[in-house]
Short mmCIF file of C-alpha atoms and ligand atoms in Angstrom, two decimals:
data_model
loop_
_atom_site.label_atom_id
_atom_site.label_comp_id
_atom_site.label_asym_id
_atom_site.label_seq_id
_atom_site.Cartn_x
_atom_site.Cartn_y
_atom_site.Cartn_z
CA MET A 1 -20.71 -1.35 1.29
CA PHE A 2 -17.45 0.15 0.09
CA GLN A 3 -17.97 3.80 -0.90
CA LEU A 4 -15.59 5.95 -2.91
CA GLU A 5 -16.39 9.04 -0.84
CA ASN A 6 -14.79 7.30 2.17
CA VAL A 7 -11.49 6.81 0.33
CA VAL A 8 -8.65 9.29 0.18
CA PRO A 9 -6.82 8.12 -2.96
CA TRP A 10 -3.11 8.79 -2.59
CA GLY A 11 -0.80 6.58 -4.62
CA ARG A 12 2.95 6.27 -4.45
CA SER A 13 5.45 5.89 -7.27
CA PHE A 14 7.45 2.92 -8.55
CA GLN A 15 10.58 4.40 -6.90
CA ASP A 16 8.73 4.75 -3.61
CA TYR A 17 7.68 1.08 -3.84
CA LEU A 18 11.31 -0.01 -4.39
CA GLY A 19 12.28 1.88 -1.23
CA MET A 20 9.29 0.93 0.94
CA PHE A 21 9.60 -2.79 0.27
CA ASN A 22 13.41 -3.08 -0.15
CA LEU A 23 12.77 -4.51 -3.62
CA THR A 24 15.91 -5.75 -5.38
CA PRO A 25 16.25 -6.37 -9.15
CA GLU A 26 15.90 -10.09 -8.30
CA ASP A 27 12.66 -9.43 -6.37
CA LEU A 28 11.21 -7.68 -9.45
CA LYS A 29 11.48 -10.96 -11.38
CA LEU A 30 9.11 -12.67 -8.88
CA SER A 31 5.36 -13.00 -9.33
CA ILE A 32 4.01 -10.14 -7.21
CA LEU A 33 0.62 -9.38 -5.67
CA ASP A 34 0.04 -5.79 -4.45
CA CYS A 35 -2.84 -5.65 -1.97
CA ALA A 36 -4.46 -2.27 -1.31
CA GLY A 37 -2.55 -1.05 -4.35
CA GLY A 38 -4.87 1.97 -4.78
CA PRO A 39 -3.77 4.58 -7.35
CA ALA A 40 -0.03 3.74 -7.03
CA SER A 41 2.00 3.49 -10.25
CA PHE A 42 3.91 0.30 -9.36
CA ASN A 43 1.75 -2.01 -11.50
CA ALA A 44 1.81 0.42 -14.49
CA VAL A 45 5.60 0.85 -14.43
CA MET A 46 6.20 -2.89 -13.98
CA LYS A 47 3.99 -3.50 -17.04
CA LYS A 48 6.13 -1.06 -19.07
CA GLN A 49 9.14 -3.11 -18.00
CA GLY A 50 7.47 -6.26 -19.34
CA LYS A 51 6.43 -7.68 -15.95
CA THR A 52 2.94 -8.49 -14.71
CA VAL A 53 1.83 -7.50 -11.21
CA ILE A 54 -1.67 -8.20 -9.89
CA SER A 55 -3.07 -5.36 -7.75
CA CYS A 56 -6.16 -5.67 -5.54
CA ASP A 57 -8.20 -2.81 -4.14
CA PRO A 58 -11.93 -2.09 -3.77
CA ILE A 59 -11.42 1.21 -5.65
CA TYR A 60 -10.89 -0.84 -8.81
CA GLN A 61 -14.67 -1.34 -9.03
CA PHE A 62 -14.89 2.33 -10.11
CA THR A 63 -13.96 3.94 -13.44
CA SER A 64 -10.86 6.03 -14.11
CA GLU A 65 -13.09 9.11 -14.30
CA GLN A 66 -14.64 8.41 -10.89
CA ILE A 67 -11.22 7.81 -9.30
CA GLN A 68 -9.80 10.93 -10.98
CA GLN A 69 -12.71 12.99 -9.62
CA ARG A 70 -12.12 11.65 -6.10
CA ILE A 71 -8.40 12.48 -6.40
CA ASN A 72 -9.32 16.05 -7.41
CA GLU A 73 -11.74 16.40 -4.48
CA THR A 74 -9.34 15.11 -1.82
CA TYR A 75 -6.11 16.67 -3.11
CA PRO A 76 -6.45 20.07 -1.35
CA ILE A 77 -7.54 18.31 1.86
CA ILE A 78 -4.39 16.18 1.83
CA ILE A 79 -2.13 19.20 1.21
CA LYS A 80 -3.79 20.98 4.15
CA GLY A 81 -3.35 17.86 6.33
CA LEU A 82 0.37 17.74 5.45
CA TYR A 83 0.76 21.37 6.56
CA GLN A 84 -1.17 20.71 9.78
CA ASN A 85 1.06 17.72 10.59
CA PHE A 86 4.23 19.09 8.97
CA ASP A 87 6.61 17.92 11.73
CA GLN A 88 5.41 14.32 11.45
CA PHE A 89 7.09 14.00 8.05
CA VAL A 90 10.63 13.99 6.67
CA TRP A 91 10.93 16.89 4.19
CA SER A 92 13.92 15.66 2.22
CA PRO A 93 14.51 15.35 -0.68
CA ILE A 94 10.99 16.74 -1.26
CA THR A 95 10.75 19.97 0.71
CA THR A 96 7.12 21.16 0.52
CA PRO A 97 3.62 19.64 0.58
CA GLU A 98 2.96 21.16 -2.88
CA ALA A 99 6.06 19.53 -4.38
CA LEU A 100 5.10 16.24 -2.78
CA GLY A 101 1.56 16.67 -4.13
CA GLU A 102 2.91 17.14 -7.68
CA TYR A 103 5.09 14.05 -7.30
CA ARG A 104 2.18 11.91 -6.05
CA LEU A 105 -0.13 13.30 -8.76
CA ALA A 106 2.35 12.24 -11.44
CA ALA A 107 2.35 8.68 -10.05
CA MET A 108 -1.46 8.66 -9.89
CA GLN A 109 -1.69 9.93 -13.50
CA GLU A 110 0.52 7.03 -14.56
CA PHE A 111 -1.84 4.65 -12.73
CA LEU A 112 -4.93 6.27 -14.31
CA ALA A 113 -3.45 6.02 -17.81
CA ASP A 114 -2.81 2.30 -17.32
CA PHE A 115 -5.98 1.44 -15.37
CA PRO A 116 -8.55 0.78 -18.17
CA GLN A 117 -6.22 -1.56 -20.10
CA GLY A 118 -4.86 -3.13 -16.89
CA LYS A 119 -8.39 -3.83 -15.67
CA LYS A 120 -9.19 -5.61 -18.97
CA GLU A 121 -6.02 -7.66 -18.57
CA GLY A 122 -6.98 -8.62 -15.01
CA ARG A 123 -4.02 -6.74 -13.49
CA TYR A 124 -6.37 -4.57 -11.35
CA ARG A 125 -8.86 -6.62 -9.35
CA ASN A 126 -11.70 -5.49 -7.11
CA PHE A 127 -10.76 -7.73 -4.16
CA SER A 128 -10.50 -6.70 -0.52
CA PHE A 129 -8.84 -7.79 2.69
CA PRO A 130 -9.31 -10.06 4.55
CA LYS A 131 -10.13 -12.63 1.80
CA PHE A 132 -8.70 -13.03 -1.68
CA PRO A 133 -10.01 -15.61 -4.18
CA PHE A 134 -6.57 -16.87 -5.22
CA PRO A 135 -5.40 -20.48 -4.78
CA ASP A 136 -2.80 -21.23 -2.09
CA GLN A 137 0.74 -20.02 -2.85
CA SER A 138 -0.22 -18.41 -6.20
CA PHE A 139 2.43 -15.68 -5.83
CA ASP A 140 6.09 -15.52 -4.81
CA LEU A 141 5.67 -12.19 -3.03
CA ALA A 142 2.70 -10.22 -1.64
CA ILE A 143 3.25 -6.56 -0.73
CA SER A 144 0.92 -4.12 1.00
CA SER A 145 1.49 -0.51 2.01
CA HIS A 146 -0.40 2.18 3.90
CA LEU A 147 -3.44 0.19 4.95
CA LEU A 148 -2.51 -2.55 7.44
CA PHE A 149 -0.88 -1.06 10.59
CA THR A 150 -1.39 2.47 9.14
CA TYR A 151 -5.14 2.28 9.91
CA SER A 152 -4.78 0.40 13.22
CA GLU A 153 -7.35 2.64 14.85
CA GLN A 154 -9.99 1.79 12.25
CA PHE A 155 -9.18 -1.92 11.73
CA SER A 156 -9.16 -4.44 14.58
CA PHE A 157 -6.45 -6.88 15.59
CA SER A 158 -8.47 -9.79 14.13
CA PHE A 159 -8.86 -7.94 10.80
CA HIS A 160 -5.08 -7.47 10.72
CA LEU A 161 -4.33 -11.08 11.67
CA ASN A 162 -6.84 -12.57 9.21
CA SER A 163 -5.56 -10.30 6.42
CA ILE A 164 -1.90 -11.17 7.04
CA LEU A 165 -2.68 -14.92 7.31
CA GLU A 166 -4.53 -14.61 4.00
CA LEU A 167 -1.49 -12.95 2.38
CA CYS A 168 0.64 -15.81 3.75
CA ARG A 169 -1.79 -18.32 2.25
CA VAL A 170 -1.64 -16.85 -1.26
CA ALA A 171 2.08 -15.91 -1.34
CA LYS A 172 5.37 -17.48 -0.25
CA GLU A 173 6.61 -14.22 1.26
CA VAL A 174 4.79 -11.15 2.55
CA ARG A 175 6.10 -7.58 3.08
CA ILE A 176 4.06 -4.88 4.81
CA PHE A 177 5.02 -1.18 5.13
CA PRO A 178 5.01 0.97 7.26
CA LEU A 179 4.56 -0.28 10.84
CA VAL A 180 3.52 3.08 12.32
CA GLU A 181 -0.01 4.44 12.62
CA ASN A 182 -1.35 7.19 10.39
CA PHE A 183 -0.12 10.74 11.17
CA THR A 184 1.98 9.53 14.12
CA SER A 185 5.44 8.09 14.71
CA ALA A 186 3.92 5.48 17.03
CA LYS A 187 4.29 1.77 16.24
CA SER A 188 0.97 0.12 15.46
CA ARG A 189 -0.91 -0.96 18.57
CA HIS A 190 -1.42 -4.36 16.91
CA LEU A 191 2.20 -5.01 15.90
CA ASP A 192 3.49 -6.92 18.96
CA PHE A 193 0.35 -9.09 19.13
CA ILE A 194 0.61 -9.82 15.39
CA LEU A 195 4.27 -10.85 15.73
CA GLU A 196 3.33 -13.15 18.63
CA ALA A 197 0.34 -14.66 16.76
CA LEU A 198 2.42 -15.30 13.62
CA THR A 199 5.37 -16.77 15.51
CA SER A 200 3.08 -19.13 17.44
CA ARG A 201 1.81 -20.36 14.04
CA ASN A 202 5.40 -21.11 12.97
CA TYR A 203 5.78 -18.18 10.57
CA GLN A 204 9.18 -16.56 10.38
CA VAL A 205 8.86 -12.81 11.06
CA ASP A 206 11.51 -10.20 10.48
CA ILE A 207 11.41 -6.41 10.85
CA GLN A 208 13.79 -4.75 8.37
CA LYS A 209 14.94 -1.15 8.04
CA THR A 210 14.13 0.71 4.84
CA ASP A 211 15.94 3.69 3.34
CA TYR A 212 12.50 5.10 2.53
CA GLU A 213 11.09 7.29 5.31
CA PHE A 214 8.44 9.92 4.74
CA GLN A 215 6.30 9.48 7.84
CA ARG A 216 8.75 9.98 10.74
CA GLY A 217 9.58 6.56 12.22
CA GLY A 218 8.02 4.89 9.16
CA ASN A 219 11.28 3.29 8.03
CA GLU A 220 10.62 -0.37 8.75
CA LEU A 221 8.83 -3.18 6.98
CA LEU A 222 7.52 -6.49 8.29
CA LYS A 223 8.61 -9.55 6.34
CA VAL A 224 6.71 -12.80 6.93
CA LYS A 225 7.58 -16.23 5.53
C1 SAM B 1 -3.43 5.02 1.21
S1 SAM B 1 -3.90 3.90 -0.06
C2 SAM B 1 -2.37 3.05 -0.34
C3 SAM B 1 -2.11 2.82 -1.79
C4 SAM B 1 -0.73 2.22 -2.11
N1 SAM B 1 -0.52 0.95 -1.49
C5 SAM B 1 0.38 3.16 -1.71
O1 SAM B 1 1.09 2.92 -0.72
O2 SAM B 1 0.53 4.17 -2.40
C6 SAM B 1 -4.87 2.71 0.83
C7 SAM B 1 -5.75 1.87 -0.08
O3 SAM B 1 -6.39 0.86 0.70
C8 SAM B 1 -7.60 0.55 0.04
N2 SAM B 1 -8.48 -0.26 0.90
C9 SAM B 1 -9.39 0.15 1.82
N3 SAM B 1 -9.98 -0.92 2.40
C10 SAM B 1 -9.42 -2.03 1.84
C11 SAM B 1 -9.59 -3.45 2.02
N4 SAM B 1 -10.46 -3.94 2.91
N5 SAM B 1 -8.86 -4.29 1.27
C12 SAM B 1 -7.97 -3.81 0.36
N6 SAM B 1 -7.75 -2.49 0.15
C13 SAM B 1 -8.46 -1.62 0.89
C14 SAM B 1 -8.15 1.91 -0.33
O4 SAM B 1 -9.11 1.82 -1.36
C15 SAM B 1 -6.88 2.66 -0.75
O5 SAM B 1 -6.70 2.64 -2.14
#
């Protein structure tokens, strides 16, 4: 069973999403699915711009209050972790863990303010990898950050492959960021095998550079068509 106490909610901003996924103004006009969207503000900001994104994450089964409480509990632990692993991150333009914390908190507050209404509208759905109950090719673009490849130690190769094949089933194009494992600059142990498995199934795979880099070496995304 999915338990909130096992989650470290840490959501990125709309600007971060643009950078992580190389999203162009044209891309923002597409129908977009954000898998493992967590407490990121991308969906909320897109809504303010008149666009509808569907985000999936098991944390969406909880209330805003429960998610807020979990953010409060884990916040000091994350700041401590950033100090302990300081050299693994790029401290520009944000120069300290506290400043980064404030920036992330602002994004998460924007998510929390939008969450109750977004849940009613079906923009936040309690669905989890590796299976999503959407018809084939329902979306133009599926994006996913900081779960696949990031948690390569916790999730097996088959979980990764099944999850990515599922994203390819529900969307015409898939982008995943970053390709390095959590708290390291090392490429995911699954990456080469995933590229091979996708290529052998006739998917087109492309690794693209991103301007966004916070985790050192985390400046590439995987695009699959
Ligand atoms: C570090 S957050 C990333 C949030 C957001 N994508 C970002 O980059 O800011 C990882 C998210 O993955 C979610 N998660 C964990 N297991 C999942 C699964 N099986 N399917 C979908 N999401 C999952 C967690 O609940 C958490 O919100």
